[in-house]
Coordinates of C-alpha atoms and ligand atoms in Angstrom, one line a residue:
M1 CA 0.0 0.0 0.0
P2 CA 1.4 3.5 -0.8
T3 CA 2.6 5.0 2.4
I4 CA 0.9 8.3 1.9
S5 CA -2.1 6.4 3.4
K6 CA -0.1 5.8 6.6
V7 CA 0.9 9.5 6.7
V8 CA -2.7 10.6 6.7
E9 CA -4.0 7.7 8.9
N10 CA -1.5 8.6 11.6
A11 CA -2.2 12.4 11.3
I12 CA 1.3 13.1 10.1
C13 CA 0.0 15.1 7.1
V14 CA 1.3 18.7 7.2
G15 CA -1.2 19.9 4.6
C16 CA 1.5 21.0 2.1
G17 CA -0.8 20.0 -0.8
A18 CA 1.9 18.4 -3.0
C19 CA -0.3 15.3 -3.3
S20 CA -3.1 17.4 -4.6
V21 CA -1.0 19.2 -7.2
R22 CA 0.5 15.9 -8.3
T23 CA -2.9 14.3 -8.8
D24 CA -4.5 17.4 -10.5
G25 CA -6.8 17.9 -7.5
A26 CA -7.9 14.2 -7.1
I27 CA -6.7 14.5 -3.5
P28 CA -8.3 17.5 -1.9
V29 CA -6.5 19.2 1.0
R30 CA -8.9 20.9 3.5
L31 CA -8.8 22.8 6.7
N32 CA -9.9 20.4 9.5
R33 CA -11.8 21.0 12.7
D34 CA -8.5 21.7 14.6
G35 CA -7.5 24.5 12.2
Y36 CA -4.9 23.0 10.0
F37 CA -4.8 21.6 6.5
S38 CA -4.7 17.9 5.8
A39 CA -5.3 15.7 2.8
D40 CA -8.4 13.7 2.3
L41 CA -7.6 10.4 0.6
S42 CA -11.1 8.9 0.7
G43 CA -12.1 7.2 -2.5
V44 CA -8.7 7.7 -4.2
D45 CA -7.5 4.6 -6.1
Q46 CA -4.1 2.9 -5.6
P47 CA -2.3 4.2 -8.7
T48 CA -3.2 7.8 -7.8
L49 CA -2.0 7.2 -4.2
A50 CA 1.2 5.8 -5.6
R51 CA 1.8 9.0 -7.6
A52 CA 1.0 11.1 -4.6
S53 CA 3.3 9.1 -2.3
Q54 CA 6.3 10.1 -4.5
V55 CA 5.9 13.8 -3.6
C56 CA 4.7 13.5 0.0
P57 CA 7.4 14.8 2.4
F58 CA 6.6 12.0 4.9
A59 CA 6.0 9.0 2.6
H60 CA 8.6 6.3 2.3
E61 CA 8.5 6.5 -1.5
A62 CA 9.8 10.1 -1.5
A63 CA 13.5 10.9 -1.5
D64 CA 14.9 12.3 1.8
E65 CA 16.5 15.8 2.3
D66 CA 20.0 14.4 1.6
A67 CA 19.1 12.8 -1.6
I68 CA 17.0 15.8 -2.8
S69 CA 19.8 18.3 -2.0
K70 CA 22.3 16.1 -3.8
A71 CA 20.0 16.1 -6.9
V72 CA 19.1 19.8 -6.9
I73 CA 21.6 21.9 -5.0
E74 CA 24.7 23.1 -6.9
P75 CA 27.8 21.4 -5.6
S76 CA 28.6 23.4 -2.4
P77 CA 32.0 23.8 -0.7
F78 CA 30.6 22.7 2.7
T79 CA 28.4 20.1 4.2
D80 CA 27.3 19.9 7.8
S81 CA 25.0 17.2 9.3
R82 CA 23.0 20.0 11.1
I83 CA 22.7 22.5 8.3
G84 CA 23.1 20.5 5.1
R85 CA 25.1 21.7 2.1
Y86 CA 26.0 25.4 2.2
R87 CA 28.2 28.0 0.6
T88 CA 28.1 30.8 3.2
I89 CA 26.6 31.5 6.6
H90 CA 26.0 35.0 7.8
A91 CA 24.2 37.1 10.4
G92 CA 22.6 40.1 8.9
R93 CA 19.8 42.5 8.4
T94 CA 18.6 45.2 6.1
A95 CA 20.1 48.7 6.8
S96 CA 16.8 50.5 6.7
S97 CA 15.2 51.0 10.2
D98 CA 11.7 51.5 8.6
Y99 CA 12.0 48.2 6.7
L100 CA 13.2 46.3 9.7
Q101 CA 10.2 47.5 11.7
G102 CA 7.8 45.8 9.3
S103 CA 9.8 42.5 9.1
S104 CA 10.0 39.6 11.5
S105 CA 13.7 39.5 12.0
G106 CA 16.4 41.1 9.9
G107 CA 14.1 41.5 6.9
L108 CA 16.4 39.6 4.6
T109 CA 13.9 37.1 3.4
S110 CA 11.6 39.7 1.8
W111 CA 14.7 41.7 0.7
M112 CA 16.1 38.7 -1.1
A113 CA 12.8 37.9 -2.8
G114 CA 12.5 41.5 -3.8
R115 CA 16.1 41.5 -5.3
L116 CA 15.1 38.4 -7.4
L117 CA 12.1 40.4 -8.8
E118 CA 14.2 43.5 -9.4
A119 CA 17.0 41.6 -11.1
G120 CA 14.5 39.9 -13.4
E121 CA 15.5 36.5 -12.1
V122 CA 11.8 35.7 -11.4
D123 CA 8.4 37.1 -12.5
G124 CA 6.7 36.5 -9.2
V125 CA 7.1 35.4 -5.6
I126 CA 4.9 32.7 -4.0
H127 CA 4.7 33.5 -0.3
V128 CA 2.3 33.6 2.7
G129 CA 0.4 36.8 3.6
R130 CA -2.9 37.9 5.0
G131 CA -5.7 36.4 3.0
D132 CA -9.5 36.1 2.8
D133 CA -9.4 32.4 3.4
G134 CA -8.5 32.3 7.1
L135 CA -6.0 34.8 8.5
F136 CA -3.1 33.8 6.2
C137 CA -2.7 31.9 2.9
Y138 CA -0.3 31.5 0.1
Q139 CA -0.5 34.2 -2.5
L140 CA 1.4 35.6 -5.5
S141 CA 3.3 38.8 -5.7
H142 CA 4.4 40.3 -9.0
S143 CA 5.6 43.6 -7.8
L144 CA 7.9 44.9 -5.0
Q145 CA 5.1 46.8 -3.5
A146 CA 2.8 43.7 -3.2
L147 CA 5.7 41.6 -1.9
R148 CA 6.6 44.1 0.8
A149 CA 3.1 44.6 1.9
Q150 CA 3.0 41.0 3.1
R151 CA 6.0 40.4 5.3
K152 CA 6.5 38.9 8.8
S153 CA 6.2 35.3 9.9
A154 CA 2.9 33.5 9.7
Y155 CA 2.9 30.8 12.4
Y156 CA -0.3 29.4 10.8
S157 CA -1.3 26.4 8.7
T158 CA -1.4 27.0 5.0
T159 CA -1.3 24.9 1.8
L160 CA 0.4 25.1 -1.6
A161 CA -2.4 23.1 -3.2
Q162 CA -4.2 26.0 -4.9
V163 CA -1.4 28.4 -5.7
L164 CA 0.7 25.8 -7.4
Q165 CA -2.2 24.6 -9.5
Q166 CA -2.9 28.2 -10.4
I167 CA 0.6 29.0 -11.6
R168 CA 1.3 25.6 -13.3
G169 CA 1.6 26.2 -17.0
D170 CA 1.5 30.0 -17.0
E171 CA 5.0 30.1 -18.4
R172 CA 6.2 32.5 -15.7
R173 CA 9.2 31.9 -13.3
Y174 CA 8.7 32.0 -9.5
A175 CA 10.6 32.1 -6.2
L176 CA 8.8 30.1 -3.5
V177 CA 9.1 31.0 0.2
G178 CA 8.3 28.2 2.6
V179 CA 9.0 26.2 5.7
P180 CA 11.4 23.3 5.1
C181 CA 8.8 20.5 4.6
F182 CA 6.9 22.7 2.1
I183 CA 10.2 23.4 0.2
K184 CA 10.9 19.6 0.2
A185 CA 7.4 18.9 -1.1
A186 CA 7.8 21.5 -3.9
R187 CA 11.2 20.0 -4.8
L188 CA 9.7 16.6 -4.9
L189 CA 7.0 17.9 -7.2
C190 CA 9.6 19.5 -9.5
L191 CA 11.5 16.2 -9.7
E192 CA 8.3 14.6 -11.1
D193 CA 6.7 17.5 -13.0
P194 CA 8.8 19.2 -15.8
V195 CA 6.3 22.0 -16.1
L196 CA 6.7 23.1 -12.4
D197 CA 10.4 22.3 -12.6
R198 CA 10.8 25.0 -15.3
Q199 CA 8.7 27.5 -13.3
L200 CA 9.9 27.2 -9.7
V201 CA 13.4 28.6 -10.1
F202 CA 14.3 29.7 -6.6
F203 CA 13.4 28.2 -3.2
L204 CA 13.7 30.4 -0.2
G205 CA 13.5 28.4 3.0
L206 CA 12.5 29.6 6.5
V207 CA 14.2 28.0 9.5
C208 CA 11.4 26.2 11.3
G209 CA 10.8 25.2 14.9
H210 CA 7.3 23.9 14.3
L211 CA 4.0 24.9 12.6
K212 CA 0.9 26.0 14.5
S213 CA -2.8 25.4 13.8
A214 CA -5.1 28.4 13.5
A215 CA -5.9 28.0 17.2
F216 CA -2.5 29.5 18.1
A217 CA -3.5 32.9 16.6
E218 CA -7.0 32.6 18.1
L219 CA -5.8 31.7 21.6
L220 CA -3.3 34.5 21.8
A221 CA -5.8 37.0 20.5
W222 CA -8.4 35.8 22.9
Q223 CA -6.0 36.6 25.8
T224 CA -5.5 40.1 24.5
G225 CA -9.3 40.6 24.6
V226 CA -10.4 39.7 21.1
A227 CA -12.6 36.6 20.9
P228 CA -12.2 34.3 17.9
D229 CA -15.4 35.4 16.1
E230 CA -14.3 39.1 16.4
L231 CA -10.8 38.5 15.1
E232 CA -9.8 40.4 12.0
A233 CA -6.0 40.0 11.9
V234 CA -3.0 39.1 13.9
D235 CA 0.6 40.1 14.0
F236 CA 2.9 37.4 15.5
R237 CA 6.0 39.6 15.6
V238 CA 5.6 43.2 16.9
K239 CA 9.0 44.4 17.8
A240 CA 9.5 45.9 21.2
P241 CA 12.2 48.6 21.5
D242 CA 12.6 48.3 25.2
R243 CA 13.2 44.5 25.2
D244 CA 15.5 42.0 23.4
A245 CA 14.7 40.7 20.0
G246 CA 13.3 37.4 21.4
Q247 CA 10.8 39.2 23.6
Y248 CA 8.5 40.5 20.9
D249 CA 4.8 41.3 21.3
F250 CA 1.7 39.6 19.8
G251 CA -0.9 41.9 18.2
A252 CA -4.6 41.4 17.5
L253 CA -7.0 43.5 15.5
R254 CA -10.8 43.3 16.2
K255 CA -13.2 43.4 13.2
G256 CA -14.2 47.0 12.5
S257 CA -11.4 48.5 14.6
T258 CA -8.1 50.1 13.6
E259 CA -6.5 49.8 17.1
W260 CA -4.1 46.9 17.4
L261 CA -4.1 45.3 20.9
T262 CA -0.7 44.0 21.9
R263 CA 0.8 41.9 24.7
P264 CA 4.2 40.4 25.2
T265 CA 3.9 37.0 23.5
Q266 CA 5.8 35.3 26.4
S267 CA 3.2 36.6 28.9
L268 CA 0.4 34.7 27.0
R269 CA -0.4 31.0 27.6
G270 CA 0.7 29.3 24.4
G271 CA 3.3 32.0 23.7
N272 CA 6.2 29.8 25.0
W273 CA 7.3 27.8 22.0
G274 CA 8.9 25.2 24.3
H275 CA 5.4 24.1 25.3
G276 CA 4.6 23.1 21.7
M277 CA 0.9 24.1 22.0
F278 CA -1.0 23.7 18.8
Q279 CA 2.0 22.2 17.1
L280 CA 1.0 20.0 14.1
N281 CA 1.7 16.3 14.8
A282 CA 3.7 16.2 11.5
C283 CA 6.4 18.3 13.2
N284 CA 7.0 15.5 15.7
Y285 CA 8.5 13.6 12.7
C286 CA 10.7 16.3 11.2
D287 CA 14.5 16.6 11.3
D288 CA 15.1 19.5 8.8
I289 CA 15.8 22.7 10.6
F290 CA 17.7 24.8 8.1
A291 CA 15.5 24.0 5.0
E292 CA 18.2 21.8 3.6
T293 CA 16.7 21.5 0.2
A294 CA 16.2 25.3 -0.3
D295 CA 18.6 27.6 -2.2
V296 CA 18.8 29.8 0.8
A297 CA 17.5 29.6 4.4
F298 CA 16.6 32.5 6.7
G299 CA 16.0 32.4 10.4
D300 CA 16.5 34.4 13.5
A301 CA 20.1 34.7 14.8
W302 CA 19.2 33.6 18.3
L303 CA 22.7 34.2 19.6
P304 CA 23.4 36.4 22.6
Q305 CA 25.2 39.1 20.7
Y306 CA 22.3 39.6 18.3
R307 CA 19.4 38.8 20.6
Q308 CA 20.2 42.0 22.6
D309 CA 19.3 44.1 19.6
W310 CA 15.5 44.5 19.5
R311 CA 15.5 45.4 15.8
G312 CA 16.1 41.7 14.9
T313 CA 18.9 39.9 13.1
N314 CA 18.7 37.1 10.5
I315 CA 20.8 34.0 10.2
V316 CA 21.3 33.3 6.4
V317 CA 22.6 30.1 4.9
T318 CA 23.2 30.3 1.1
R319 CA 23.3 27.3 -1.2
H320 CA 23.1 29.0 -4.6
A321 CA 25.7 31.1 -6.4
I322 CA 23.2 33.7 -7.7
L323 CA 21.7 34.2 -4.2
Q324 CA 25.2 34.5 -2.7
R325 CA 26.1 37.1 -5.3
L326 CA 22.9 39.1 -4.6
L327 CA 23.7 39.1 -0.9
E328 CA 27.3 40.2 -1.4
E329 CA 26.2 43.0 -3.8
G330 CA 23.6 44.2 -1.3
F331 CA 26.3 44.3 1.4
A332 CA 28.7 46.2 -1.0
K333 CA 26.0 48.8 -1.8
G334 CA 25.3 49.3 1.9
E335 CA 21.7 48.0 1.5
I336 CA 22.3 45.2 4.1
E337 CA 24.6 44.5 7.0
L338 CA 26.4 41.1 7.1
E339 CA 28.8 39.3 9.4
E340 CA 30.2 35.9 8.7
L341 CA 29.3 33.0 11.1
S342 CA 30.4 29.4 11.5
A343 CA 28.3 26.3 11.2
D344 CA 28.6 26.0 15.0
D345 CA 27.2 29.5 15.4
A346 CA 24.3 28.6 13.1
S347 CA 23.6 25.4 15.1
N348 CA 23.9 27.3 18.4
S349 CA 21.3 29.8 17.2
Q350 CA 18.8 27.0 17.1
G351 CA 19.7 25.1 20.2
G352 CA 16.1 24.3 21.3
N353 CA 15.2 23.4 17.8
F354 CA 17.9 20.8 17.6
R355 CA 17.1 19.3 20.9
H356 CA 13.4 19.0 19.9
R357 CA 14.0 17.7 16.4
R358 CA 17.0 15.5 16.7
E359 CA 17.2 13.9 20.2
G360 CA 13.5 14.5 20.7
L361 CA 12.7 12.9 17.4
A362 CA 14.9 9.8 18.3
V363 CA 12.7 9.4 21.5
R364 CA 9.4 9.9 19.7
L365 CA 10.3 7.4 17.0
A366 CA 11.4 4.8 19.6
D367 CA 8.2 5.4 21.6
D368 CA 6.0 5.0 18.5
I369 CA 7.7 1.9 17.3
S370 CA 7.4 0.3 20.8
H371 CA 3.7 1.0 20.6
G372 CA 3.5 -0.7 17.1
K373 CA 2.8 2.6 15.3
W374 CA 3.9 3.3 11.7
V375 CA 6.6 6.0 11.5
P376 CA 8.1 7.9 8.5
N377 CA 11.7 7.1 7.5
K378 CA 14.0 9.6 9.2
R379 CA 17.7 10.5 9.1
V380 CA 17.6 10.2 13.0
L381 CA 17.7 6.7 14.5
P382 CA 15.1 5.7 17.1
S383 CA 16.5 5.8 20.7
V384 CA 15.4 6.5 24.2
T385 CA 18.9 6.1 25.6
A386 CA 20.6 9.1 24.1
V387 CA 19.0 11.5 26.6
T388 CA 18.8 11.8 30.4
T389 CA 15.7 10.6 32.2
Q390 CA 14.7 14.2 32.9
R391 CA 15.0 15.1 29.2
L392 CA 13.0 11.9 28.3
A393 CA 10.2 13.1 30.6
L394 CA 10.3 16.6 29.1
I395 CA 10.1 15.3 25.5
R396 CA 7.1 13.1 26.4
N397 CA 5.4 15.9 28.3
R398 CA 5.7 18.4 25.5
R399 CA 4.1 15.9 23.2
L400 CA 1.2 15.5 25.7
I401 CA 0.7 19.3 25.8
S402 CA 0.6 19.5 22.0
E403 CA -2.0 16.7 21.8
A404 CA -4.1 18.0 24.6
S405 CA -4.0 21.6 23.3
H406 CA -5.9 20.8 20.1
A407 CA -8.8 18.9 21.8
L408 CA -9.1 21.4 24.7
Y409 CA -9.2 24.4 22.4
R410 CA -11.9 22.8 20.3
K411 CA -14.0 22.3 23.5
A412 CA -13.2 25.9 24.6
R413 CA -14.5 27.2 21.3
E414 CA -17.7 25.1 21.6
R415 CA -18.3 26.6 25.1
S416 CA -17.1 30.1 24.1
S417 CA -14.9 29.8 27.2
L418 CA -11.3 30.9 27.3
S419 CA -11.0 29.9 30.9
Y420 CA -12.0 26.3 30.0
F421 CA -8.8 26.1 27.9
L422 CA -6.6 27.9 30.4
D423 CA -7.7 25.9 33.4
N424 CA -7.5 22.5 31.7
I425 CA -4.1 23.0 30.0
E426 CA -2.5 24.1 33.2
P427 CA -1.8 20.7 34.8
Y428 CA 0.0 19.7 31.5
V429 CA 2.1 22.8 31.6
R430 CA 3.0 22.3 35.3
R431 CA 4.0 18.7 34.6
Y432 CA 6.2 19.9 31.7
E433 CA 7.8 22.7 33.7
R434 CA 8.7 20.4 36.6
C435 CA 11.0 18.5 34.4
S436 CA 12.3 21.5 32.4
R437 CA 13.6 23.5 35.3
P438 CA 17.0 21.8 35.8
A439 CA 17.6 21.7 32.1
F440 CA 16.7 25.4 31.9
Y441 CA 19.4 26.3 34.5
K442 CA 22.0 24.2 32.7
R443 CA 21.2 26.0 29.4
L444 CA 21.3 29.4 31.1
Y445 CA 24.7 28.6 32.4
S446 CA 26.1 27.5 29.0
R447 CA 24.4 30.5 27.3
L448 CA 26.1 32.9 29.7
K449 CA 29.4 31.1 29.2
R450 CA 29.0 31.5 25.4
Y451 CA 27.9 35.1 25.7
F452 CA 30.9 36.2 27.7
S453 CA 33.4 34.4 25.5
A454 CA 31.6 35.8 22.3
A455 CA 31.3 39.4 23.7
G456 CA 35.0 39.9 23.6
K457 CA 35.3 38.6 20.0
R458 CA 32.5 40.2 18.1
V459 CA 31.1 43.6 17.3
Y460 CA 28.1 43.8 15.0
G461 CA 28.5 46.1 12.0
Ligands
LIG501 C1 6.1 28.3 11.1 C2 7.5 29.0 11.3 C3 8.3 28.6 12.3 C4 9.6 29.2 12.4 N1 10.4 28.8 13.4 C5 11.7 29.4 13.5 C6 12.6 28.9 14.4 O1 12.3 28.0 15.2 N2 13.8 29.6 14.5 C7 14.1 30.6 13.7 O2 15.3 31.1 13.7 N3 13.3 31.0 12.7 C8 12.0 30.5 12.6 N4 11.2 30.9 11.7 C9 11.6 32.0 10.8 C10 11.4 33.3 11.4 O3 10.2 33.5 12.1 C11 11.4 34.4 10.3 O4 10.4 34.1 9.4 C12 12.7 34.5 9.5 O5 13.7 34.7 10.4 C13 12.6 35.5 8.4 O6 12.5 36.8 8.9 P1 12.7 38.0 8.0 O7 12.7 39.3 8.8 O8 13.9 37.8 7.1 O9 11.4 38.0 7.1 P2 10.5 39.1 6.5 O10 11.4 40.1 5.8 O11 9.5 39.6 7.4 O12 9.8 38.3 5.3 C14 9.1 37.1 5.6 C15 8.8 36.4 4.3 O13 8.3 35.1 4.5 C16 7.0 34.9 4.1 N5 6.3 34.1 5.0 C17 6.0 34.3 6.3 N6 5.5 33.2 6.9 C18 5.5 32.3 6.0 C19 5.1 30.9 5.9 N7 4.5 30.3 7.0 N8 5.2 30.2 4.8 C20 5.7 30.8 3.7 N9 6.1 32.1 3.6 C21 6.0 32.8 4.8 C22 6.4 36.3 4.0 O14 5.4 36.4 3.0 C23 7.6 37.2 3.6 O15 7.8 37.1 2.2 C24 9.9 30.3 11.5 C25 9.0 30.7 10.6 C26 7.8 30.1 10.4 C27 6.8 30.5 9.3
LIG502 S1 1.8 15.5 0.3 FE1 1.5 17.0 1.9 S2 -0.8 17.3 2.0 FE2 -0.4 15.4 0.9 S3 -0.5 13.8 2.4 FE3 1.6 14.3 2.3 S4 1.9 15.9 3.8 FE4 -0.3 15.7 3.5
LIG503 S1 8.8 21.5 11.9 FE1 9.2 20.4 10.0 S2 7.3 19.4 9.5 FE2 6.8 21.0 10.9 S3 6.3 22.8 9.6 FE3 8.5 22.9 10.2 S4 9.5 21.9 8.5 FE4 7.4 21.3 8.4

């Protein structure tokens, strides 16, 4: 049986929509009752499922990130098991303060997409912005103005199903912006589909911790005083000049109002990414942090020397000569600021991510296998022995929070009761925090150690 069926049966579908595009819509991808997209395989025959399996990022029939990057990424001078192939690694940001204000981090993702448009390398950019269908969706931008109007991170479930079917065959060239599994899915599609292969010419990856269902935006907004039915728009990354870059605000806009209500994200239940609330189950089975199949990857430089600056700093990993050149030209013209980093720096900037997605993944795979569950093929081996007992408990408790958050939020919505959610999620959070405390102090100690040794060496500029 094609393993895409196992992906969907086990709720490992991330909703990317590659199966839908590959089968000309025979497999619909719909928003489910928990607020994330997933494929509906009912009534689909075996040959169609077999075609879809080849492009599903979690199916056994699809190539993994190493094989895809070998096939599609230009030979690169460096390879690192944490980052993939790469040419250069930098910390950086756009030089314009106004531009930075409207971006999530250093603004280099939208800057790079804009440079591709300006340089005539592409006719359009496929990226996520505010939409009519839910708060966010994939859309097309053909001008700098349209592209720049839709910046900042959307921690929100979307799908490529419609937009890729829309552009397929229009003879135009596009850059695609996406989280690593979406980039992988699009690469797999291109390997099977010569039309899309000619059209998708640049892949801009976003470093990814995990994806959230629509409930994440709703819960945070609800806590700022905007109930789900009144919610017009959200802003996941409002920069706060009096705090460090990681302590940004969340903003919510009520229908019919022009006044954004903001609260520090960390002060809201669900705002702590370590808790994994509303994380998609697919993300429990993912080992790609730096979008290894993308031509370039952008993330936040979560290193002490950059975190201090509230304006935000990107980490940028290039894997394509043209993108490397555009970056270097931007630096030479003073449009952007750049500073070289090492692979260790890049990896340290995503410490929690690696713990969750490498050692955490090993534990989750081992747990599932011991319960007789089907699991996708991963580059990480199943193991419960690679972590301390404390860490083991933390990994398992985070998974329980994720699972419980979806069901509890559904009930909270039915009852129109925010406190139903907050009261019932609390015991899960307390259990998690009991086992995270010693690990937190250990991490704080090593972070301070890194900070004081780096402070002497680096000055940003
Ligand atoms: C789900 C998710 C999880 C993330 N997790 C991490 C993490 O753990 N660590 C980390 O360092 N960085 C993470 N990032 C990346 C980070 O939030 C910033 O998006 C990144 O640093 C780029 O910032 P920027 O200022 O360069 O982007 P901007 O200049 O603001 O431009 C962002 C561009 O990305 C597009 N975009 C936004 N959201 C999406 C989306 N969901 N799918 C496709 N396109 C999108 C926008 O349309 C815009 O073109 C995550 C991003 C997402 C979407
Ligand atoms: S291709 Fe994407 S949408 Fe389809 S089943 Fe796989 S993960 Fe889900
Ligand atoms: S964590 Fe992995 S599976 Fe989840 S959205 Fe990010 S790239 Fe996709």
